[in-house]
Amino acid sequence: MAATSLLEVGIMLAAIAIGGSVASRLGQSVIPFYVVTGILVGPEALGRLTALHVSSGEFVEVLAELGIVFLLFFLGLEFSLDRLLANRQRITAAGTVDLLINFPVGVLIGLALGWSLTEAMFLGGIVYISSSAVITKSLIDLGWIANDESDPMLGTLVFEDLAIAVYLTLMSAVVLDSGDLADVLTDLVVAMGFLLALLAVAHYGTSLVERLVAAETQELRLLRSAAVTVLAGGIALELGVSEAVAAFFVGMAVGSTSDSDAVEHLLMPIRDLFAAVFFFWIGLETDPAALVATAGLLALLVALTTPTKLVSGYLGGRSYDLDARRSFRVGAGMVTRGEFSLVIATLAAAGGTEVLRDTIPSVTVGYVLVMSVLGTTLMQYSDAVWDRLPAP
């Protein structure tokens, strides 16, 4: 029997439960507490003192990926394709503003540090992409999922996820030095084809999806729904596409069926469990010593990229005709960075320079930690912050 692994899972769940209980007692968002809990019981803190700690292994990483998949699946349940298509011009406008403001900032910071263009491009991607998982969890916790603010936030996230699928394909070719334009184009066509196929199923395949998830018992409905969602996410990853955007489209497809409410009820506890593991995993990946070593660069990134997300999010809210206060809420919500920044950093680590191998991965983990805490806190207190700003 895998006694050690089972013990680690027990420690992980106990630590997450304690972190969540403390957050609840203090009336705070659970996300920062899950992250800090991961740091405390991880290999770089408790692991240096005792054998009773949680290792940052592949098993926990897979559980964390399930958290991303189920969070975005639930986002899709609330966001119909008709609503997406009806807002396509606004999504394009908000997403383009977000891209043009935030991506160049990271590239320029990298170039100002004397990095190569490739290294700077990786930093651009890391500071550009907001965290779908963190934002979705915050929307659910704050009860904003049905509010007007959610439309520009979710629309921008969809735009970002599609953009990052292209970005990751291109940067993978650069790092792996394949240099073959035909291979890059093939990967892009396959990735876009898979996403278009999921969109087509979401739009035209309601009866097919109903047959896939419908069952005579709750147990079978749960298993079928989970299988469809996780399989789509897994196939997406194999094809170099975001598992988050695939799960989002599957959620939209299930959301249009008569089983939507039943599936939502069944999968909600699974979502909450794996989402908690995802935020715990971010903390687990954080080395406090690396945070100290890159503190200067980390402070620079936080200082420069927080205002840019606030501005681009605010403009995105205005493009949806929201008033100034609600638009500021959008900006506050978009500040968080998370899973995709870590994916980009992992890809960079396969590169051949010291900046790609060491500096970028180290600073990215700290950046994700700080921005996830800062973003969720800003979102929670956005009205209080807005009231203290000078009148526009």
Protein backbone atom coordinates (compact mmCIF):
# COMPACT_ATOMS: atom_id res chain seq x y z
CA MET A 1 0.00 0.00 0.00
CA ALA A 2 1.23 3.56 -0.74
CA ALA A 3 1.20 4.56 2.94
CA THR A 4 3.45 7.60 2.50
CA SER A 5 1.40 9.08 -0.33
CA LEU A 6 -1.83 8.47 1.54
CA LEU A 7 -0.34 10.20 4.58
CA GLU A 8 0.65 13.17 2.41
CA VAL A 9 -2.87 13.42 1.01
CA GLY A 10 -4.21 13.37 4.55
CA ILE A 11 -1.83 16.14 5.62
CA MET A 12 -2.78 18.14 2.53
CA LEU A 13 -6.53 17.87 3.15
CA ALA A 14 -6.14 18.64 6.87
CA ALA A 15 -4.01 21.71 6.09
CA ILE A 16 -6.50 22.94 3.47
CA ALA A 17 -9.39 22.44 5.91
CA ILE A 18 -7.57 24.40 8.63
CA GLY A 19 -6.69 27.19 6.20
CA GLY A 20 -10.30 27.41 5.02
CA SER A 21 -11.59 27.46 8.60
CA VAL A 22 -9.24 30.33 9.53
CA ALA A 23 -10.35 32.30 6.46
CA SER A 24 -13.99 31.70 7.34
CA ARG A 25 -13.44 32.84 10.94
CA LEU A 26 -11.78 36.04 9.69
CA GLY A 27 -14.40 36.64 6.99
CA GLN A 28 -11.73 36.59 4.24
CA SER A 29 -11.44 34.92 0.85
CA VAL A 30 -10.16 31.36 1.21
CA ILE A 31 -7.78 31.61 -1.75
CA PRO A 32 -4.82 33.38 -0.05
CA PHE A 33 -5.17 31.07 2.95
CA TYR A 34 -5.03 27.97 0.76
CA VAL A 35 -1.90 29.34 -0.95
CA VAL A 36 -0.14 30.19 2.32
CA THR A 37 -1.09 26.79 3.72
CA GLY A 38 0.62 25.17 0.76
CA ILE A 39 3.81 27.11 1.51
CA LEU A 40 3.77 26.16 5.19
CA VAL A 41 3.37 22.40 4.72
CA GLY A 42 5.47 22.23 1.54
CA PRO A 43 9.04 20.91 1.07
CA GLU A 44 10.63 24.34 1.61
CA ALA A 45 9.04 25.04 5.02
CA LEU A 46 7.72 22.08 7.03
CA GLY A 47 9.69 19.75 4.77
CA ARG A 48 12.98 21.21 6.05
CA LEU A 49 12.00 20.44 9.64
CA THR A 50 10.22 17.11 9.53
CA ALA A 51 9.34 14.21 7.26
CA LEU A 52 5.65 14.99 7.77
CA HIS A 53 5.10 17.34 4.86
CA VAL A 54 3.54 17.34 1.39
CA SER A 55 5.83 16.92 -1.62
CA SER A 56 5.30 18.88 -4.80
CA GLY A 57 4.87 15.86 -7.00
CA GLU A 58 3.00 14.91 -10.14
CA PHE A 59 0.10 13.50 -8.14
CA VAL A 60 -0.76 16.83 -6.51
CA GLU A 61 -0.22 18.64 -9.82
CA VAL A 62 -2.79 16.42 -11.54
CA LEU A 63 -5.29 17.09 -8.74
CA ALA A 64 -4.61 20.82 -9.17
CA GLU A 65 -5.29 20.55 -12.91
CA LEU A 66 -8.62 18.92 -12.09
CA GLY A 67 -9.36 22.03 -10.02
CA ILE A 68 -8.78 24.26 -13.04
CA VAL A 69 -10.90 22.00 -15.24
CA PHE A 70 -13.90 21.93 -12.91
CA LEU A 71 -13.74 25.65 -12.09
CA LEU A 72 -13.87 26.55 -15.78
CA PHE A 73 -16.52 23.90 -16.44
CA PHE A 74 -18.78 25.66 -13.94
CA LEU A 75 -17.99 28.98 -15.57
CA GLY A 76 -19.18 27.53 -18.86
CA LEU A 77 -22.41 26.30 -17.25
CA GLU A 78 -23.29 29.92 -16.44
CA PHE A 79 -22.18 31.35 -19.80
CA SER A 80 -24.17 30.28 -22.85
CA LEU A 81 -22.75 30.29 -26.38
CA ASP A 82 -25.56 32.59 -27.53
CA ARG A 83 -24.52 35.08 -24.86
CA LEU A 84 -20.90 34.73 -25.99
CA LEU A 85 -21.73 35.30 -29.66
CA ALA A 86 -24.04 38.21 -28.87
CA ASN A 87 -21.13 39.95 -27.13
CA ARG A 88 -18.41 39.03 -29.63
CA GLN A 89 -17.70 42.63 -30.63
CA ARG A 90 -17.40 43.72 -27.00
CA ILE A 91 -15.27 40.67 -26.18
CA THR A 92 -12.95 41.52 -29.05
CA ALA A 93 -12.73 45.16 -27.95
CA ALA A 94 -12.08 44.38 -24.27
CA GLY A 95 -9.70 41.53 -25.09
CA THR A 96 -7.71 43.60 -27.60
CA VAL A 97 -7.29 46.46 -25.11
CA ASP A 98 -6.19 43.97 -22.46
CA LEU A 99 -3.63 42.42 -24.84
CA LEU A 100 -2.24 45.71 -26.18
CA ILE A 101 -1.78 47.21 -22.71
CA ASN A 102 -0.49 44.29 -20.66
CA PHE A 103 1.64 42.14 -22.99
CA PRO A 104 3.98 44.97 -24.12
CA VAL A 105 4.55 46.00 -20.51
CA GLY A 106 6.15 42.67 -19.69
CA VAL A 107 8.21 42.68 -22.90
CA LEU A 108 9.47 46.20 -22.23
CA ILE A 109 10.40 45.34 -18.63
CA GLY A 110 12.39 42.36 -19.88
CA LEU A 111 14.19 44.41 -22.54
CA ALA A 112 14.93 47.14 -19.97
CA LEU A 113 16.59 44.48 -17.80
CA GLY A 114 18.90 43.62 -20.68
CA TRP A 115 17.19 40.33 -21.52
CA SER A 116 16.94 38.92 -25.04
CA LEU A 117 13.75 39.34 -27.05
CA THR A 118 12.80 35.69 -26.44
CA GLU A 119 13.25 36.06 -22.66
CA ALA A 120 11.26 39.31 -22.71
CA MET A 121 8.48 37.65 -24.71
CA PHE A 122 8.13 35.03 -21.98
CA LEU A 123 7.83 37.76 -19.35
CA GLY A 124 5.22 39.46 -21.53
CA GLY A 125 3.07 36.34 -21.56
CA ILE A 126 3.45 35.80 -17.81
CA VAL A 127 2.24 39.30 -16.87
CA TYR A 128 -0.42 39.42 -19.61
CA ILE A 129 -2.59 36.44 -18.73
CA SER A 130 -5.03 36.70 -15.83
CA SER A 131 -6.03 33.64 -13.84
CA SER A 132 -9.28 32.05 -15.01
CA ALA A 133 -9.32 29.74 -11.99
CA VAL A 134 -8.77 32.42 -9.34
CA ILE A 135 -11.20 34.87 -10.93
CA THR A 136 -13.89 32.22 -11.34
CA LYS A 137 -13.54 31.14 -7.73
CA SER A 138 -13.75 34.76 -6.57
CA LEU A 139 -16.83 35.42 -8.72
CA ILE A 140 -18.52 32.43 -7.11
CA ASP A 141 -17.45 33.37 -3.55
CA LEU A 142 -18.52 37.01 -3.92
CA GLY A 143 -21.82 36.14 -5.62
CA TRP A 144 -20.89 38.17 -8.70
CA ILE A 145 -21.39 35.39 -11.24
CA ALA A 146 -24.79 36.77 -12.34
CA ASN A 147 -23.78 40.45 -12.04
CA ASP A 148 -23.07 42.76 -14.98
CA GLU A 149 -19.36 42.81 -14.06
CA SER A 150 -18.98 39.14 -14.90
CA ASP A 151 -19.63 39.64 -18.64
CA PRO A 152 -16.52 41.73 -19.46
CA MET A 153 -14.42 39.65 -17.07
CA LEU A 154 -15.46 36.32 -18.58
CA GLY A 155 -15.32 37.68 -22.12
CA THR A 156 -11.76 38.92 -21.60
CA LEU A 157 -10.79 35.57 -20.07
CA VAL A 158 -12.10 33.73 -23.13
CA PHE A 159 -10.12 36.09 -25.40
CA GLU A 160 -6.99 35.57 -23.28
CA ASP A 161 -7.36 31.78 -23.30
CA LEU A 162 -7.66 31.72 -27.09
CA ALA A 163 -4.70 34.07 -27.45
CA ILE A 164 -2.57 32.01 -25.08
CA ALA A 165 -3.23 28.85 -27.10
CA VAL A 166 -1.56 30.53 -30.09
CA TYR A 167 1.17 32.06 -27.90
CA LEU A 168 2.11 28.75 -26.26
CA THR A 169 2.34 27.02 -29.62
CA LEU A 170 4.67 29.70 -30.97
CA MET A 171 6.85 29.90 -27.85
CA SER A 172 7.09 26.11 -27.66
CA ALA A 173 8.55 26.13 -31.16
CA VAL A 174 11.07 28.79 -30.08
CA VAL A 175 12.19 26.98 -26.93
CA LEU A 176 12.31 23.57 -28.50
CA ASP A 177 14.11 25.16 -31.43
CA SER A 178 12.06 23.21 -33.90
CA GLY A 179 12.36 26.16 -36.27
CA ASP A 180 10.01 24.39 -38.66
CA LEU A 181 7.26 26.77 -39.75
CA ALA A 182 5.19 23.92 -41.14
CA ASP A 183 5.18 22.14 -37.75
CA VAL A 184 4.16 25.33 -35.97
CA LEU A 185 1.33 25.97 -38.42
CA THR A 186 0.19 22.35 -38.12
CA ASP A 187 0.06 22.64 -34.33
CA LEU A 188 -1.93 25.87 -34.62
CA VAL A 189 -4.41 24.36 -37.08
CA VAL A 190 -4.92 21.28 -34.86
CA ALA A 191 -5.39 23.44 -31.75
CA MET A 192 -7.85 25.80 -33.39
CA GLY A 193 -9.66 22.89 -35.04
CA PHE A 194 -10.19 21.19 -31.68
CA LEU A 195 -11.57 24.37 -30.12
CA LEU A 196 -13.87 24.97 -33.10
CA ALA A 197 -15.11 21.38 -32.80
CA LEU A 198 -15.95 21.93 -29.13
CA LEU A 199 -17.74 25.16 -30.04
CA ALA A 200 -19.73 23.34 -32.71
CA VAL A 201 -20.76 20.67 -30.18
CA ALA A 202 -21.76 23.40 -27.71
CA HIS A 203 -23.90 25.09 -30.35
CA TYR A 204 -25.34 22.21 -32.38
CA GLY A 205 -24.81 19.11 -30.27
CA THR A 206 -27.21 19.59 -27.38
CA SER A 207 -28.96 16.26 -27.99
CA LEU A 208 -25.59 14.46 -28.24
CA VAL A 209 -24.36 15.99 -24.97
CA GLU A 210 -27.64 15.07 -23.28
CA ARG A 211 -27.15 11.43 -24.28
CA LEU A 212 -23.58 11.52 -22.95
CA VAL A 213 -24.42 12.85 -19.48
CA ALA A 214 -27.97 11.58 -18.92
CA ALA A 215 -28.29 8.48 -16.74
CA GLU A 216 -30.83 6.65 -14.65
CA THR A 217 -28.91 7.11 -11.41
CA GLN A 218 -27.06 10.05 -9.82
CA GLU A 219 -23.91 7.97 -9.58
CA LEU A 220 -23.80 7.31 -13.32
CA ARG A 221 -24.69 10.91 -14.16
CA LEU A 222 -21.83 12.08 -11.94
CA LEU A 223 -19.36 9.67 -13.55
CA ARG A 224 -20.43 10.48 -17.09
CA SER A 225 -20.30 14.24 -16.56
CA ALA A 226 -16.90 14.10 -14.89
CA ALA A 227 -15.56 11.78 -17.59
CA VAL A 228 -16.68 14.02 -20.47
CA THR A 229 -15.21 17.12 -18.82
CA VAL A 230 -11.86 15.64 -17.82
CA LEU A 231 -11.42 13.80 -21.13
CA ALA A 232 -11.95 17.03 -23.07
CA GLY A 233 -9.42 18.81 -20.84
CA GLY A 234 -6.91 16.00 -21.21
CA ILE A 235 -7.23 15.86 -25.00
CA ALA A 236 -6.82 19.64 -25.11
CA LEU A 237 -3.54 19.45 -23.19
CA GLU A 238 -2.27 16.70 -25.48
CA LEU A 239 -2.98 18.95 -28.47
CA GLY A 240 -1.28 21.95 -26.87
CA VAL A 241 -4.56 23.73 -26.08
CA SER A 242 -5.59 25.15 -22.73
CA GLU A 243 -7.51 22.60 -20.69
CA ALA A 244 -9.32 25.54 -19.12
CA VAL A 245 -10.84 26.81 -22.34
CA ALA A 246 -11.82 23.24 -23.34
CA ALA A 247 -13.57 22.71 -19.99
CA PHE A 248 -15.28 26.08 -20.42
CA PHE A 249 -16.75 25.01 -23.77
CA VAL A 250 -17.84 21.63 -22.34
CA GLY A 251 -19.57 23.53 -19.54
CA MET A 252 -21.41 25.65 -22.10
CA ALA A 253 -22.51 22.50 -23.92
CA VAL A 254 -23.82 20.83 -20.76
CA GLY A 255 -25.41 24.10 -19.66
CA SER A 256 -27.74 24.01 -22.65
CA THR A 257 -29.12 20.56 -21.76
CA SER A 258 -32.04 19.64 -19.50
CA ASP A 259 -29.55 17.93 -17.14
CA SER A 260 -27.69 21.16 -16.41
CA ASP A 261 -29.05 21.75 -12.89
CA ALA A 262 -28.61 18.11 -11.86
CA VAL A 263 -25.01 18.02 -13.14
CA GLU A 264 -24.21 21.30 -11.38
CA HIS A 265 -25.55 19.96 -8.10
CA LEU A 266 -23.57 16.72 -8.40
CA LEU A 267 -20.23 18.23 -9.43
CA MET A 268 -20.20 21.20 -7.05
CA PRO A 269 -18.48 19.35 -4.16
CA ILE A 270 -15.89 17.93 -6.57
CA ARG A 271 -15.20 21.42 -7.90
CA ASP A 272 -14.74 22.84 -4.41
CA LEU A 273 -12.37 20.04 -3.38
CA PHE A 274 -10.08 20.16 -6.41
CA ALA A 275 -10.16 23.97 -6.63
CA ALA A 276 -8.87 24.10 -3.06
CA VAL A 277 -6.08 21.71 -4.04
CA PHE A 278 -5.20 23.96 -7.00
CA PHE A 279 -4.63 27.00 -4.78
CA PHE A 280 -2.77 24.83 -2.25
CA TRP A 281 -0.53 23.61 -5.10
CA ILE A 282 0.46 27.19 -5.97
CA GLY A 283 1.76 27.55 -2.41
CA LEU A 284 3.43 24.17 -2.59
CA GLU A 285 5.38 25.31 -5.66
CA THR A 286 6.56 28.45 -3.87
CA ASP A 287 10.11 28.49 -2.52
CA PRO A 288 10.36 31.31 0.08
CA ALA A 289 14.11 31.53 -0.59
CA ALA A 290 13.47 32.13 -4.29
CA LEU A 291 11.01 34.87 -3.34
CA VAL A 292 13.78 36.63 -1.42
CA ALA A 293 16.32 36.17 -4.23
CA THR A 294 14.02 37.78 -6.82
CA ALA A 295 12.33 40.26 -4.50
CA GLY A 296 13.51 43.33 -6.44
CA LEU A 297 12.23 42.09 -9.79
CA LEU A 298 9.06 40.81 -8.14
CA ALA A 299 8.35 44.22 -6.58
CA LEU A 300 8.95 45.89 -9.95
CA LEU A 301 6.52 43.55 -11.73
CA VAL A 302 3.82 44.01 -9.09
CA ALA A 303 4.21 47.80 -9.10
CA LEU A 304 4.05 48.12 -12.89
CA THR A 305 1.57 45.42 -13.90
CA THR A 306 -1.11 45.94 -11.25
CA PRO A 307 -2.07 49.40 -12.56
CA THR A 308 -2.04 48.21 -16.19
CA LYS A 309 -4.57 45.47 -15.41
CA LEU A 310 -6.71 47.91 -13.46
CA VAL A 311 -6.70 50.28 -16.45
CA SER A 312 -7.34 47.64 -19.12
CA GLY A 313 -10.07 46.02 -17.00
CA TYR A 314 -11.67 49.40 -16.38
CA LEU A 315 -11.68 50.14 -20.13
CA GLY A 316 -13.10 46.67 -20.77
CA GLY A 317 -15.95 47.39 -18.36
CA ARG A 318 -16.64 50.71 -20.06
CA SER A 319 -16.78 48.94 -23.44
CA TYR A 320 -19.69 46.94 -21.97
CA ASP A 321 -21.38 50.25 -21.02
CA LEU A 322 -20.87 49.66 -17.30
CA ASP A 323 -20.65 52.67 -15.01
CA ALA A 324 -17.32 53.74 -13.51
CA ARG A 325 -17.71 51.84 -10.21
CA ARG A 326 -18.62 48.55 -11.87
CA SER A 327 -15.82 49.04 -14.42
CA PHE A 328 -13.34 49.45 -11.56
CA ARG A 329 -14.61 46.17 -10.13
CA VAL A 330 -13.78 44.55 -13.48
CA GLY A 331 -10.26 45.98 -13.34
CA ALA A 332 -9.76 44.77 -9.76
CA GLY A 333 -10.95 41.30 -10.71
CA MET A 334 -8.52 41.00 -13.63
CA VAL A 335 -5.41 41.68 -11.51
CA THR A 336 -4.89 38.06 -10.47
CA ARG A 337 -2.40 35.86 -12.32
CA GLY A 338 -2.22 32.13 -11.85
CA GLU A 339 -2.12 28.84 -13.66
CA PHE A 340 -1.18 30.01 -17.16
CA SER A 341 1.70 32.14 -15.89
CA LEU A 342 3.05 29.01 -14.20
CA VAL A 343 2.63 27.02 -17.41
CA ILE A 344 4.56 29.67 -19.36
CA ALA A 345 7.32 29.69 -16.73
CA THR A 346 7.58 25.91 -16.92
CA LEU A 347 7.99 26.15 -20.67
CA ALA A 348 10.64 28.85 -20.26
CA ALA A 349 12.58 26.59 -17.87
CA ALA A 350 13.30 24.28 -20.81
CA GLY A 351 15.29 27.09 -22.44
CA GLY A 352 19.05 27.35 -22.62
CA THR A 353 19.78 30.60 -20.77
CA GLU A 354 20.08 31.35 -17.05
CA VAL A 355 17.21 33.82 -17.24
CA LEU A 356 14.90 31.20 -18.79
CA ARG A 357 16.03 28.33 -16.55
CA ASP A 358 16.27 30.10 -13.19
CA THR A 359 15.15 33.73 -13.01
CA ILE A 360 11.81 33.51 -14.82
CA PRO A 361 10.51 30.36 -13.03
CA SER A 362 11.54 31.70 -9.60
CA VAL A 363 10.03 35.14 -10.01
CA THR A 364 6.87 33.75 -11.63
CA VAL A 365 5.94 31.60 -8.63
CA GLY A 366 6.33 34.59 -6.33
CA TYR A 367 4.46 36.78 -8.80
CA VAL A 368 1.52 34.37 -8.97
CA LEU A 369 1.40 34.17 -5.19
CA VAL A 370 1.45 37.94 -4.67
CA MET A 371 -0.99 38.68 -7.50
CA SER A 372 -3.46 35.99 -6.43
CA VAL A 373 -3.54 37.42 -2.91
CA LEU A 374 -3.56 41.04 -4.11
CA GLY A 375 -6.18 40.38 -6.79
CA THR A 376 -8.65 38.57 -4.55
CA THR A 377 -8.22 41.19 -1.84
CA LEU A 378 -8.72 44.04 -4.32
CA MET A 379 -11.80 42.32 -5.66
CA GLN A 380 -13.24 41.84 -2.18
CA TYR A 381 -12.66 45.47 -1.19
CA SER A 382 -13.05 47.09 -4.63
CA ASP A 383 -15.94 49.32 -3.51
CA ALA A 384 -14.01 50.56 -0.47
CA VAL A 385 -10.98 51.31 -2.67
CA TRP A 386 -13.15 53.05 -5.26
CA ASP A 387 -14.74 55.27 -2.61
CA ARG A 388 -11.26 56.50 -1.58
CA LEU A 389 -10.17 57.38 -5.12
CA PRO A 390 -10.53 60.95 -6.43
CA ALA A 391 -13.80 61.48 -8.28
CA PRO A 392 -13.31 60.94 -12.05
